């Protein structure tokens, strides 16, 4: 019973190494079976995403040397991925015991991710856990650990805002638009230019509920192409001003050297809208929309710099929220370690009680055989007395051991009890994660 | 110490904690770590106010709308109570930034006002269609509450709009609802508030015609109230017919609420001879 993990991620390994070390969802069952064929590992979970490959394991025996666990697991990983040990090793990090718990919880919360606080990782942890569980690779300890990791990730998402604000320019546009319009469902958007940036932003708007798209481009064929992709209509450039009246969101990203939309264009369209608010995003460099437009009351204009500044602001917000998440992680890791300690105390209590009960049983039988004249009722009274005596004598040590669970002295106490009462079997104090 | 002194102390304390809550709410617009203090000080001030209100009812033995002090005190209690429910169940204290400073102002003003007149001095009311007065004051105050809510919503609109326009975001920004929604909300409060106010004023008109001799309608407070009514009517019509919305509508609603406060405290106390609470 020794908990350890090894892994590599976007911080320790370049993409060339990461892609070789990755195990696809399809290959995962076979990989788990392969790992389980080694009797040194009693429980395993393999987490593999595009940014990390991590192997969590319960070693059957505590490693003799300091690096023993690491060597063992890296070997397994090398065997699994077919990468030479030497190629893998420089990128590997390892955590054992409490640090391993904390690391997994941080991963589940997105604190270890490339984009701080991203929430996709939690689903990936869940998938890894389920896959391992289905292959029978997960025992009591990892069940508890992974189950709690999922709960921690969920807590981080509901109790903090670490993953809530937009951290990409195109998603930022959606987030800002939502600050003006309660919902984007059923809104209309105008897309000026049909390039890649335009398409990405349109996709985000579409996911947020925008249904009607008007695409406007210098070459109509390109506009029609994008319009077909997103289910919108293409209009020639000459009709752009007309189209402007009916849309709530404008995304502009042409290569035009001069302004596509002037203050007069927008002012005219805005008047026709009878005061309904408009949000314009200028993703082009050089800019497509005259900055003067922003001076119109009820019109919001954000250019690429503004969006990037807002993204930087959101990243700072996430970092601030991440501090709250770290607290949650520390708290939950403490809970897990306490649970783990309690698991150590329980067998000791059980062994102690079994031994005492066996003695009681033997002595009772011997005594009763020397007193053949007792009535059934008298025999019962004597037996009840032995049970009560045993319970009362064991009550204090049992309670105190339970109280010690999770504290530093518990291991010493467990060892002492094993020594004093000559309890046989494997000594749990040795078996716990260091 | 006599009961009255205790009450005075309590009212003063309530006003002080309210002020603190208001300051915390305003700072929380910029600094997130003040949110907790803002929340708890508001709750505390409301609890104190509840005790004060019960004490008041115990002392006077009547529903607290007969004096300016009582009405303002009860009115702010009602609004803060509603706000606390929104904050607690909706888990959103964004509206506190606009509402709590207003409530604090109301409580400070009400505490500074003349204290309640003992019941026997307003016995006059019992011989008259007194229930009409209760209706007049109660319903009018309900209308005012809706207008204050509209003003709070409008303030949040301006806060949010300003940040979106300047592209600089304070912590409160993340908790504010969408502009369109705030605008709609203010519009709805006014659309409901205006008929309510009309009913309340109607009751007042009937009462005045029945009991007051002479041209009661030239009283400054009555004239000022008519002006507020026209102002809100104008706003409602502009919204409905001309599609007025956004920043200008928000300023209009805030002006209206400010007018109500002026009418309530300044005009009522210093200019109106006839139309006074408890008179």
XYZ file of C-alpha atoms in Angstrom:
713
model
C 0.000 0.000 0.000
C 2.196 2.789 -1.264
C 0.699 5.617 -3.304
C 2.876 7.137 -6.001
C 2.543 8.774 -9.406
C 4.872 9.603 -12.275
C 4.059 11.755 -15.250
C 4.999 14.394 -17.734
C 3.093 17.466 -18.846
C 3.287 20.591 -20.977
C 5.711 22.181 -18.538
C 8.238 19.330 -18.452
C 8.014 17.859 -21.937
C 7.903 19.274 -25.467
C 5.001 18.286 -27.646
C 7.152 15.750 -29.545
C 7.636 13.782 -26.322
C 4.073 14.314 -25.118
C 2.530 12.896 -28.259
C 4.704 9.774 -28.045
C 3.790 9.261 -24.395
C 0.068 9.785 -24.957
C -2.289 6.831 -24.716
C -5.503 7.229 -26.663
C -8.907 6.421 -25.163
C -9.117 3.394 -27.482
C -5.748 2.036 -26.431
C -6.402 2.628 -22.746
C -8.042 -0.713 -21.786
C -5.188 -2.702 -23.312
C -2.641 -0.428 -21.625
C -4.295 -0.930 -18.253
C -4.286 -4.685 -18.736
C -0.615 -4.572 -19.603
C 0.183 -2.566 -16.474
C -1.857 -4.868 -14.308
C 0.058 -7.882 -15.519
C 2.885 -6.645 -13.288
C 2.191 -7.793 -9.767
C 4.165 -4.894 -8.276
C 1.241 -2.575 -8.970
C -1.919 -3.376 -7.081
C -4.043 -0.439 -8.258
C -3.622 1.829 -11.313
C -5.192 4.828 -13.014
C -3.697 6.147 -16.234
C -4.554 9.735 -17.125
C -3.610 10.753 -20.650
C -4.579 14.019 -22.348
C -2.903 16.091 -25.027
C -1.020 18.001 -22.348
C -0.152 15.262 -19.878
C 0.372 11.567 -19.301
C 0.255 10.520 -15.670
C 0.336 7.115 -14.041
C -1.148 6.849 -10.562
C -0.458 3.600 -8.773
C -0.622 1.804 -5.474
C 2.563 -0.223 -5.181
C 2.106 -3.645 -3.647
C 5.175 -3.115 -1.480
C 6.938 -0.042 -0.203
C 10.026 0.496 -2.317
C 13.288 -0.347 -0.587
C 15.235 2.571 -2.031
C 14.325 6.201 -2.130
C 13.789 6.262 -5.926
C 12.488 2.738 -6.072
C 8.902 3.720 -6.783
C 9.871 6.190 -9.456
C 12.124 3.688 -11.245
C 9.434 1.064 -11.172
C 6.741 3.356 -12.567
C 8.916 4.961 -15.237
C 9.855 1.478 -16.401
C 6.189 0.628 -16.674
C 5.494 3.804 -18.602
C 8.395 3.068 -20.955
C 7.096 -0.455 -21.489
C 3.658 0.930 -22.202
C 4.596 3.643 -24.674
C 7.507 1.831 -26.267
C 9.752 4.801 -25.539
C 13.264 4.136 -24.311
C 13.654 4.720 -20.608
C 16.317 7.344 -21.189
C 14.124 9.403 -23.489
C 11.276 9.464 -21.017
C 13.184 9.962 -17.801
C 14.391 13.588 -18.146
C 10.800 14.818 -18.496
C 9.354 12.852 -15.612
C 8.125 14.272 -12.326
C 6.994 12.132 -9.444
C 4.947 12.561 -6.288
C 4.344 10.078 -3.502
C 1.942 9.929 -0.580
C 0.416 13.266 0.484
C 2.087 15.175 -2.374
C 0.583 12.739 -4.829
C -2.862 13.420 -3.365
C -2.377 17.180 -3.602
C -1.031 16.908 -7.137
C -4.022 14.903 -8.361
C -6.464 17.325 -6.731
C -4.696 20.303 -8.314
C -4.817 18.584 -11.701
C -8.546 17.898 -11.314
C -9.156 21.589 -10.516
C -7.251 22.762 -13.582
C -4.546 24.425 -11.487
C -1.871 22.433 -13.296
C -3.329 23.079 -16.735
C -1.864 25.186 -19.520
C -4.894 27.475 -19.324
C -5.343 28.043 -15.618
C -8.640 26.776 -14.277
C -9.877 25.118 -17.469
C -12.648 22.661 -16.737
C -12.129 20.075 -19.464
C -9.520 18.268 -17.390
C -12.098 17.219 -14.817
C -13.967 15.228 -17.459
C -10.684 13.659 -18.539
C -9.886 12.630 -14.961
C -13.356 11.114 -14.731
C -12.846 9.181 -17.986
C -9.470 7.877 -16.814
C -10.991 6.750 -13.522
C -13.961 5.066 -15.207
C -11.736 3.286 -17.721
C -9.475 1.945 -14.966
C -12.466 1.035 -12.848
C -14.071 -0.917 -15.703
C -10.847 -2.916 -16.197
C -10.842 -3.766 -12.493
C -7.623 -1.829 -11.964
C -8.972 0.281 -9.105
C -9.120 -0.895 -5.513
C -10.373 0.639 -2.310
C -7.667 3.286 -1.992
C -7.760 4.647 -5.542
C -11.568 4.511 -5.560
C -11.554 6.807 -2.578
C -8.802 9.011 -4.026
C -10.255 9.401 -7.515
C -13.792 9.811 -6.223
C -12.607 12.588 -3.981
C -10.561 14.182 -6.792
C -13.740 14.469 -8.861
C -15.551 15.992 -5.896
C -12.743 18.521 -5.375
C -12.833 19.515 -9.045
C -16.580 20.014 -8.808
C -16.182 22.085 -5.645
C -13.620 24.320 -7.328
C -16.025 24.921 -10.200
C -19.037 25.694 -8.057
C -17.418 27.543 -5.149
C -14.937 29.671 -7.081
C -14.913 31.356 -10.466
C -11.575 29.969 -11.526
C -12.852 28.565 -14.822
C -15.606 30.989 -15.590
C -14.219 33.967 -17.415
C -13.138 33.949 -21.041
C -9.431 33.563 -21.767
C -9.411 33.652 -25.552
C -10.115 36.646 -27.764
C -12.945 35.013 -29.673
C -14.663 33.753 -26.548
C -14.114 37.127 -24.906
C -16.312 38.646 -27.607
C -19.118 36.283 -26.634
C -18.689 37.044 -22.951
C -18.836 40.798 -23.571
C -21.891 40.483 -25.799
C -23.606 38.598 -22.989
C -23.025 41.570 -20.710
C -25.218 43.613 -23.031
C -27.792 41.065 -24.152
C -29.196 38.769 -21.495
C -29.089 35.873 -23.910
C -27.661 35.534 -27.381
C -30.316 33.004 -28.340
C -32.115 34.113 -31.470
C -29.834 37.122 -32.025
C -28.535 38.173 -35.424
C -24.888 38.749 -36.180
C -23.114 40.366 -39.098
C -19.752 39.046 -40.143
C -17.643 41.368 -42.255
C -14.802 39.426 -43.841
C -14.681 35.675 -44.101
C -11.281 34.792 -42.720
C -10.256 32.337 -40.045
C -10.665 34.721 -37.098
C -14.153 35.550 -38.294
C -15.052 31.899 -38.506
C -13.761 31.097 -35.028
C -15.695 33.959 -33.454
C -18.803 33.022 -35.390
C -18.509 29.465 -34.070
C -18.384 30.777 -30.512
C -21.368 33.038 -31.124
C -23.218 30.114 -32.619
C -22.501 27.977 -29.564
C -23.840 30.829 -27.397
C -27.139 30.750 -29.284
C -26.844 33.234 -32.158
C -28.915 31.747 -34.943
C -28.938 34.240 -37.820
C -25.702 35.137 -39.537
C -25.173 37.580 -42.328
C -21.787 37.269 -44.012
C -20.388 40.133 -46.005
C -17.195 39.957 -48.028
C -15.449 41.715 -50.884
C -15.531 38.498 -52.889
C -19.028 37.131 -52.601
C -17.895 33.554 -53.214
C -15.881 33.550 -49.964
C -18.849 34.997 -48.113
C -21.092 32.293 -49.501
C -18.610 29.651 -48.426
C -18.618 30.788 -44.783
C -22.371 31.422 -44.852
C -22.921 27.842 -45.979
C -20.725 26.553 -43.141
C -22.603 28.399 -40.411
C -26.031 28.347 -41.968
C -26.228 32.073 -42.697
C -26.835 34.264 -45.706
C -24.190 35.991 -47.805
C -24.692 39.541 -48.994
C -22.528 41.693 -51.258
C -20.548 44.532 -49.737
C -22.906 47.169 -51.116
C -25.743 45.903 -48.924
C -23.683 45.903 -45.742
C -25.102 49.161 -44.407
C -28.614 47.890 -44.931
C -27.821 44.626 -43.141
C -26.340 46.590 -40.234
C -29.787 47.742 -39.088
C -31.057 44.298 -38.235
C -28.091 42.832 -36.395
C -27.098 43.008 -32.735
C -23.511 41.840 -33.001
C -20.962 42.758 -35.665
C -17.670 40.934 -36.144
C -15.285 42.537 -38.596
C -12.006 41.039 -39.744
C -11.136 42.078 -43.255
C -7.715 42.912 -44.652
C -8.968 46.276 -45.869
C -6.487 49.132 -45.348
C -9.268 51.671 -44.754
C -12.345 51.715 -42.520
C -15.175 49.465 -43.661
C -17.619 51.070 -41.239
C -17.613 54.789 -40.538
C -19.418 56.665 -37.831
C -22.071 57.733 -40.372
C -22.804 54.125 -41.352
C -23.329 53.012 -37.793
C -25.200 56.136 -36.698
C -27.650 55.681 -39.534
C -28.208 52.011 -38.743
C -28.534 52.790 -35.053
C -31.254 55.342 -35.680
C -33.222 52.746 -37.627
C -32.896 50.411 -34.632
C -34.762 52.860 -32.428
C -32.165 52.812 -29.702
C -31.588 49.082 -29.418
C -28.012 48.441 -28.291
C -25.321 47.246 -30.686
C -22.034 45.504 -30.068
C -19.227 45.751 -32.621
C -16.026 43.724 -32.568
C -13.176 44.858 -34.765
C -10.735 41.967 -35.009
C -8.842 43.395 -37.987
C -5.396 44.975 -38.074
C -5.442 47.609 -39.477
C -8.817 48.374 -38.020
C -12.048 48.029 -40.002
C -14.284 50.222 -37.900
C -13.743 53.900 -37.237
C -12.981 54.318 -33.494
C -15.311 57.354 -33.570
C -18.177 54.835 -33.640
C -17.559 54.118 -29.962
C -18.727 57.634 -29.141
C -22.277 56.832 -30.216
C -24.600 56.328 -27.288
C -25.779 52.722 -27.163
C -23.030 51.379 -29.408
C -20.129 49.382 -27.967
C -16.953 48.924 -29.962
C -14.060 46.676 -28.997
C -10.958 46.291 -31.138
C -8.355 43.546 -30.918
C -6.271 45.408 -28.326
C -9.318 45.940 -26.115
C -10.191 42.262 -26.297
C -6.648 41.221 -25.516
C -6.558 43.561 -22.538
C -9.828 42.079 -21.306
C -8.386 38.580 -21.666
C -5.329 39.621 -19.644
C -7.682 41.009 -17.012
C -9.575 37.707 -16.895
C -6.360 35.749 -16.504
C -5.542 37.875 -13.473
C -9.021 37.165 -12.143
C -8.419 33.453 -12.582
C -5.110 33.651 -10.752
C -6.910 35.378 -7.890
C -9.589 32.693 -7.799
C -6.908 29.995 -8.004
C -5.777 30.964 -4.508
C -9.194 29.982 -3.204
C -8.945 26.705 -5.080
C -5.552 25.986 -3.486
C -7.231 26.282 -0.107
C -9.954 23.834 -1.134
C -7.285 21.421 -2.403
C -5.347 21.607 0.863
C -8.516 21.068 2.878
C -9.626 18.069 0.818
C -6.155 16.529 0.781
C -6.223 16.732 4.581
C -9.548 14.916 4.589
C -8.211 12.177 2.354
C -5.115 11.645 4.470
C -7.264 11.401 7.556
C -9.432 8.811 5.879
C -6.293 6.920 4.898
C -4.969 7.006 8.449
C -8.280 5.760 9.760
C -7.919 2.841 7.376
C -4.663 1.955 9.180
C -6.175 2.111 12.620
C -9.156 -0.053 11.762
C -7.226 -3.312 11.132
C -5.194 -2.835 14.331
C -8.361 -2.455 16.371
C -9.848 -5.471 14.698
C -6.760 -7.627 15.301
C -6.580 -6.576 18.910
C -10.212 -7.389 19.493
C -9.999 -10.737 17.712
C -7.033 -11.797 19.801
C -8.688 -10.789 23.092
C -11.921 -12.428 22.118
C -10.156 -15.664 21.313
C -8.544 -15.666 24.789
C -11.876 -14.907 26.400
C -13.531 -17.692 24.463
C -10.902 -20.286 25.438
C -10.830 -19.334 29.113
C -14.602 -19.298 29.336
C -14.853 -22.776 27.881
C -12.167 -24.069 30.273
C -13.840 -22.524 33.340
C -17.296 -23.749 32.443
C -16.022 -27.270 31.908
C -14.714 -27.219 35.504
C -18.135 -26.115 36.792
C -20.508 -28.747 35.419
C -23.220 -28.163 38.053
C -24.125 -24.661 36.938
C -27.609 -24.000 35.659
C -28.061 -22.558 32.157
C -28.883 -19.166 33.656
C -25.703 -19.128 35.789
C -23.579 -20.041 32.744
C -25.157 -17.180 30.825
C -24.404 -14.710 33.607
C -20.740 -15.709 33.675
C -20.436 -15.472 29.880
C -22.098 -12.045 29.837
C -19.622 -10.876 32.482
C -16.624 -11.859 30.323
C -18.048 -10.008 27.332
C -18.700 -6.882 29.377
C -15.218 -6.999 30.902
C -13.614 -7.300 27.472
C -15.670 -4.461 26.033
C -14.890 -2.160 28.923
C -11.186 -2.943 28.826
C -10.954 -2.364 25.063
C -13.152 0.725 25.043
C -10.483 3.297 25.895
C -7.726 2.033 23.578
C -10.223 1.779 20.715
C -11.528 5.301 21.199
C -8.044 6.746 21.593
C -6.712 5.038 18.503
C -9.578 6.435 16.469
C -8.831 9.889 17.814
C -5.176 9.506 16.866
C -5.994 8.661 13.261
C -4.497 11.263 11.019
C -2.013 12.519 13.559
C 1.719 11.995 13.632
C 1.682 9.820 16.747
C -0.751 7.301 15.301
C 1.909 5.214 13.612
C 3.986 4.935 16.777
C 0.892 3.971 18.730
C -0.043 1.321 16.200
C 3.473 -0.116 16.317
C 3.438 -0.173 20.109
C 0.150 -2.006 20.181
C 1.406 -4.542 17.680
C 4.551 -5.040 19.789
C 2.925 -5.173 23.204
C 0.100 -7.472 22.241
C 2.213 -9.513 19.826
C -0.278 -9.030 17.053
C 0.809 -11.089 14.059
C 0.401 -10.513 10.346
C 1.710 -7.657 8.268
C 2.195 -4.512 10.216
C -0.001 -1.772 8.710
C 2.228 0.958 10.076
C 4.859 -0.032 7.523
C 2.415 -0.251 4.707
C 1.237 3.277 4.615
C 2.211 5.874 2.114
C 5.089 7.870 3.395
C -32.506 54.852 31.384
C -36.032 55.217 30.162
C -37.457 53.290 27.269
C -37.382 56.332 25.023
C -33.658 56.798 25.508
C -33.059 53.171 24.755
C -35.062 53.571 21.581
C -33.108 56.700 20.590
C -29.858 54.841 21.139
C -31.108 51.951 19.049
C -32.186 54.197 16.184
C -28.829 55.947 16.236
C -26.987 52.642 16.214
C -29.123 51.406 13.329
C -28.303 54.504 11.321
C -24.583 54.077 12.103
C -24.473 50.425 11.026
C -26.494 51.280 7.925
C -23.909 53.909 7.048
C -21.161 51.364 7.509
C -23.036 48.856 5.324
C -23.458 51.513 2.637
C -19.752 52.384 2.691
C -18.784 48.697 2.523
C -21.113 48.158 -0.416
C -19.599 51.051 -2.311
C -16.037 49.872 -1.634
C -17.055 46.336 -2.669
C -17.669 47.708 -6.151
C -13.899 48.009 -6.453
C -12.583 45.554 -3.895
C -13.996 42.078 -3.630
C -12.744 41.359 -0.110
C -15.209 43.929 1.273
C -18.192 41.913 0.134
C -18.407 39.826 3.283
C -18.356 42.848 5.567
C -20.962 44.572 3.392
C -23.204 41.535 3.588
C -22.996 41.080 7.329
C -23.267 44.731 8.261
C -26.423 44.979 6.141
C -27.913 41.986 7.905
C -27.006 43.407 11.290
C -28.492 46.805 10.502
C -31.685 45.183 9.324
C -31.970 43.137 12.513
C -31.464 46.306 14.576
C -34.049 48.055 12.464
C -36.517 45.210 13.008
C -36.080 45.515 16.768
C -36.504 49.286 16.515
C -39.640 48.916 14.465
C -41.177 46.468 16.945
C -40.290 48.844 19.752
C -41.953 51.661 17.850
C -45.133 49.682 17.295
C -45.101 48.690 20.975
C -44.718 52.294 22.068
C -47.289 53.883 19.784
C -49.628 50.924 19.443
C -50.271 51.555 15.784
C -49.176 50.609 12.325
C -46.052 52.729 11.705
C -47.165 55.059 8.930
C -48.560 58.021 10.887
C -45.444 60.100 11.146
C -42.809 60.901 8.573
C -40.232 59.179 10.753
C -42.300 56.034 11.109
C -43.095 55.809 7.429
C -39.510 56.342 6.275
C -38.246 53.887 8.843
C -40.783 51.205 7.947
C -40.319 51.840 4.246
C -36.567 51.320 4.331
C -37.063 48.258 6.514
C -39.315 46.763 3.865
C -36.920 47.485 0.994
C -33.823 46.257 2.803
C -35.716 43.133 3.812
C -36.528 42.440 0.183
C -32.946 43.123 -0.814
C -31.639 40.716 1.821
C -33.966 38.024 0.492
C -32.582 38.563 -3.021
C -29.025 38.573 -1.712
C -29.554 35.401 0.318
C -31.647 33.294 -2.018
C -30.354 34.682 -5.289
C -26.786 34.730 -3.958
C -26.213 38.085 -5.601
C -25.416 41.251 -3.748
C -24.728 43.394 -6.803
C -27.888 45.449 -6.330
C -26.740 46.365 -2.805
C -24.194 48.747 -4.283
C -27.064 50.929 -5.490
C -29.768 50.165 -2.969
C -28.040 50.133 0.416
C -26.594 53.681 0.186
C -30.109 54.915 -0.586
C -31.521 53.001 2.353
C -28.802 54.352 4.626
C -29.703 57.879 3.559
C -33.343 57.176 4.244
C -32.635 55.793 7.704
C -30.319 58.673 8.641
C -32.913 61.197 7.508
C -35.721 59.390 9.278
C -33.763 59.203 12.520
C -33.020 62.927 12.290
C -36.714 63.666 11.839
C -39.162 64.649 14.590
C -40.159 61.635 16.657
C -43.635 60.097 16.558
C -46.557 62.015 17.900
C -48.414 60.140 20.659
C -51.600 58.524 19.453
C -54.058 60.890 21.131
C -52.876 63.784 19.004
C -53.840 62.041 15.821
C -57.187 60.975 17.189
C -58.679 63.359 14.711
C -58.063 60.724 12.124
C -60.372 58.286 13.845
C -63.356 60.498 13.338
C -62.578 60.860 9.671
C -62.356 58.284 6.948
C -59.118 57.133 8.545
C -58.834 53.974 6.523
C -58.548 56.201 3.468
C -55.411 57.753 4.957
C -53.927 54.359 5.641
C -54.619 53.406 2.043
C -53.255 56.685 0.778
C -49.991 56.439 2.708
C -49.505 52.678 2.321
C -50.171 52.460 -1.402
C -48.205 55.617 -2.187
C -45.229 54.237 -0.285
C -45.499 50.984 -2.233
C -45.370 53.019 -5.429
C -42.318 54.873 -4.128
C -40.673 51.538 -3.263
C -41.094 50.419 -6.863
C -39.596 53.689 -8.108
C -36.625 53.319 -5.783
C -36.130 49.791 -7.113
C -36.247 51.196 -10.656
C -33.636 53.777 -9.689
C -31.393 51.073 -8.174
C -31.674 49.031 -11.339
C -30.870 52.144 -13.394
C -27.800 52.891 -11.286
C -26.515 49.378 -11.890
C -27.176 49.924 -15.582
C -25.031 53.053 -15.582
C -22.296 51.317 -13.582
C -22.176 48.427 -16.035
C -22.504 50.594 -19.117
C -19.721 52.871 -17.970
C -17.359 49.962 -17.418
C -18.137 48.424 -20.795
C -17.578 51.795 -22.427
C -14.336 52.598 -20.612
C -13.206 48.976 -20.991
C -12.046 48.877 -17.417
C -13.649 46.336 -15.159
C -14.162 46.468 -11.426
C -14.925 43.309 -9.447
C -18.621 44.181 -9.298
C -18.768 44.027 -13.115
C -18.611 40.233 -12.995
C -21.707 40.048 -10.828
C -23.888 42.453 -12.749
C -26.623 41.152 -15.042
C -26.904 42.134 -18.713
C -27.648 45.747 -19.682
C -30.801 44.854 -21.568
C -32.137 43.036 -18.562
C -31.410 45.884 -16.145
C -33.115 48.278 -18.535
C -36.134 45.997 -18.845
C -36.299 45.598 -15.075
C -36.291 49.361 -14.476
C -39.010 49.728 -17.106
C -41.153 47.098 -15.422
C -40.772 48.634 -11.982
C -41.973 51.952 -13.353
C -44.795 50.365 -15.348
C -46.087 48.743 -12.152
C -45.189 51.653 -9.871
C -47.115 54.300 -11.781
C -50.607 52.716 -11.514
C -49.896 51.924 -7.858
C -48.935 55.555 -7.215
C -52.037 56.694 -9.077
C -54.264 54.591 -6.810
C -52.455 55.917 -3.707
C -52.786 59.525 -4.838
C -56.407 58.911 -5.777
C -57.154 57.863 -2.211
C -55.432 61.047 -1.033
C -57.480 63.214 -3.366
C -60.732 61.680 -2.157
C -59.684 62.138 1.462
C -58.683 65.765 0.895
C -61.898 66.627 -0.927
C -63.941 65.094 1.866
C -62.154 66.590 4.847
C -60.011 69.576 3.984
C -61.592 72.865 3.243
C -60.027 75.295 0.845
C -57.674 74.827 -2.062
C -55.615 71.889 -0.731
C -54.212 71.347 -4.213
C -52.046 74.463 -3.975
C -50.060 72.915 -1.141
C -46.383 72.627 -2.207
C -46.212 68.945 -1.399
C -49.298 68.164 -3.432
C -47.942 70.147 -6.366
C -44.547 68.511 -6.119
C -46.180 65.078 -6.023
C -48.173 65.900 -9.118
C -44.888 66.890 -10.757
C -43.304 63.515 -9.867
C -46.335 61.746 -11.228
C -45.998 63.641 -14.513
C -42.284 62.888 -14.632
C -42.871 59.151 -14.341
C -45.783 59.294 -16.757
C -43.490 61.021 -19.236
C -40.823 58.381 -18.746
C -43.279 55.531 -19.193
C -44.772 57.051 -22.332
C -41.341 57.783 -23.801
C -40.295 54.215 -23.175
C -43.459 52.782 -24.681
C -44.003 55.136 -27.597
C -40.608 56.571 -28.485
C -38.557 53.506 -27.571
C -36.518 55.461 -25.052
C -34.080 53.192 -23.251
C -30.555 52.846 -22.008
C -28.563 55.639 -20.453
C -31.097 58.438 -20.823
C -33.945 56.351 -19.427
C -31.695 55.383 -16.525
C -30.885 59.008 -15.663
C -34.576 59.876 -15.916
C -35.512 57.134 -13.445
C -32.778 58.224 -11.035
C -33.943 61.847 -11.258
C -37.464 60.694 -10.443
C -36.333 58.838 -7.331
C -34.244 61.822 -6.208
C -37.337 63.993 -6.663
C -39.352 61.677 -4.464
C -36.740 61.892 -1.721
C -36.694 65.693 -1.934
C -40.464 65.798 -1.833
C -40.593 63.425 1.080
C -38.038 65.080 3.288
C -37.436 68.669 2.176
C -40.784 69.819 0.835
C -42.721 67.935 3.447
C -40.786 69.355 6.374
C -40.129 72.920 5.369
C -42.692 74.031 2.856
C -45.891 72.167 3.292
C -48.199 73.622 5.929
C -51.215 71.507 5.295
C -50.089 68.116 4.125
C -47.913 66.795 6.919
C -47.643 63.500 8.611
C -49.563 63.389 11.861
C -50.844 66.909 11.359
